[in-house]
Amino acid sequence: MPIDATQAYDDQNIFAKILRGEIPCNRVYEDEFALAFHDINPQAPIHILVVPKGPYVSWDDFSAKAGDGEIAGFIRAVGHVAREQGLPAPGYRLLANIGGHGHQEVPHLHVHLFGGRQLGAMLPR
Ligand code: AMP
């Protein structure tokens, strides 16, 4: 079920538990600002989630409340992961789902990084 992205941060969400090390993930990158791991239900040959370490529900929440260092660190981490995976030359897609219409399911900001095949048109019609 999609979430309401205007809700308060719930520290029992699954990505909060991954960040605290309470449940495992298949990690690909970690630094002070972000953790990246393989999506458990991949939609492309490469499907990685990048999450900021701070408690933000969505892109909207993050862009309004996070500090400049956190924002810069997160954006740089996403780019770093894409380069490390060899994605800039063939191309790839970044996606952040937000709230109900965006069909966001996990209430901790995450960017999906898709690659490894031709991804086609941006949205189904
Ligand atoms: P969204 O609809 O943007 O909130 O996407 C949530 C994503 O989290 C989905 O692609 C799920 O497959 C993925 N996901 C859920 N639980 C886990 C988990 N424990 N480890 C990795 N990915 C997960």
Short mmCIF file of C-alpha atoms in Angstrom, two decimals, residues 5-95:
data_model
loop_
_atom_site.label_atom_id
_atom_site.label_comp_id
_atom_site.label_asym_id
_atom_site.label_seq_id
_atom_site.Cartn_x
_atom_site.Cartn_y
_atom_site.Cartn_z
CA ALA A 5 4.46 11.06 2.51
CA THR A 6 3.38 13.93 4.78
CA GLN A 7 3.25 11.64 7.83
CA ALA A 8 5.82 11.85 10.65
CA TYR A 9 8.88 9.65 10.30
CA ASP A 10 8.30 6.09 11.57
CA ASP A 11 11.56 4.66 12.88
CA GLN A 12 10.17 1.12 12.61
CA ASN A 13 10.16 1.20 8.79
CA ILE A 14 12.20 -1.49 7.05
CA PHE A 15 14.95 0.82 5.80
CA ALA A 16 15.41 2.31 9.29
CA LYS A 17 15.91 -1.27 10.53
CA ILE A 18 18.44 -1.91 7.74
CA LEU A 19 20.30 1.31 8.63
CA ARG A 20 20.46 0.22 12.30
CA GLY A 21 21.74 -3.21 11.25
CA GLU A 22 18.66 -4.97 12.68
CA ILE A 23 17.93 -6.69 9.39
CA PRO A 24 20.42 -7.54 6.65
CA CYS A 25 20.83 -6.02 3.23
CA ASN A 26 22.97 -6.78 0.21
CA ARG A 27 25.13 -3.67 0.54
CA VAL A 28 26.92 -2.08 -2.40
CA TYR A 29 28.13 1.21 -0.85
CA GLU A 30 28.11 3.11 2.42
CA ASP A 31 29.48 6.42 3.61
CA GLU A 32 28.66 9.04 6.26
CA PHE A 33 25.52 10.18 4.44
CA ALA A 34 24.08 7.21 2.56
CA LEU A 35 23.69 3.46 2.29
CA ALA A 36 23.14 1.68 -1.04
CA PHE A 37 21.92 -1.89 -1.35
CA HIS A 38 20.33 -4.20 -3.92
CA ASP A 39 16.55 -4.11 -4.14
CA ILE A 40 15.06 -7.37 -2.84
CA ASN A 41 12.69 -7.55 -5.83
CA PRO A 42 14.75 -6.25 -8.77
CA GLN A 43 12.97 -4.72 -11.76
CA ALA A 44 16.11 -4.54 -13.92
CA PRO A 45 19.48 -6.35 -14.07
CA ILE A 46 20.82 -3.58 -11.83
CA HIS A 47 18.31 -2.28 -9.28
CA ILE A 48 19.92 -0.55 -6.33
CA LEU A 49 18.31 1.55 -3.62
CA VAL A 50 20.21 4.51 -2.16
CA VAL A 51 18.92 5.85 1.16
CA PRO A 52 20.10 8.81 3.20
CA LYS A 53 21.15 7.97 6.76
CA GLY A 54 18.94 10.66 8.28
CA PRO A 55 15.26 10.13 9.19
CA TYR A 56 13.41 11.54 6.18
CA VAL A 57 10.11 10.17 4.86
CA SER A 58 10.45 11.33 1.27
CA TRP A 59 12.26 13.57 -1.19
CA ASP A 60 9.86 16.31 -0.16
CA ASP A 61 10.68 15.93 3.55
CA PHE A 62 14.43 15.64 2.83
CA SER A 63 14.63 18.69 0.59
CA ALA A 64 12.74 20.78 3.16
CA LYS A 65 14.52 19.64 6.35
CA ALA A 66 17.94 18.13 5.64
CA GLY A 67 21.10 20.18 6.01
CA ASP A 68 23.15 21.22 3.01
CA GLY A 69 25.86 18.69 3.88
CA GLU A 70 23.37 15.83 4.06
CA ILE A 71 21.83 16.81 0.74
CA ALA A 72 25.17 17.17 -1.01
CA GLY A 73 26.43 13.94 0.55
CA PHE A 74 23.37 11.98 -0.55
CA ILE A 75 23.41 13.31 -4.12
CA ARG A 76 27.12 12.57 -4.40
CA ALA A 77 26.58 9.04 -3.06
CA VAL A 78 23.94 8.35 -5.73
CA GLY A 79 26.35 9.51 -8.44
CA HIS A 80 29.20 7.52 -6.92
CA VAL A 81 27.16 4.30 -6.93
CA ALA A 82 26.12 4.84 -10.56
CA ARG A 83 29.75 5.35 -11.61
CA GLU A 84 30.94 2.39 -9.55
CA GLN A 85 28.36 0.21 -11.31
CA GLY A 86 29.56 1.41 -14.75
CA LEU A 87 26.22 2.99 -15.59
CA PRO A 88 26.90 6.49 -16.98
CA ALA A 89 28.05 5.30 -20.45
CA PRO A 90 25.21 2.87 -21.25
CA GLY A 91 22.78 5.04 -19.31
CA TYR A 92 20.47 4.38 -16.41
CA ARG A 93 17.44 5.73 -14.58
CA LEU A 94 16.92 7.33 -11.17
CA LEU A 95 13.48 7.23 -9.60
#
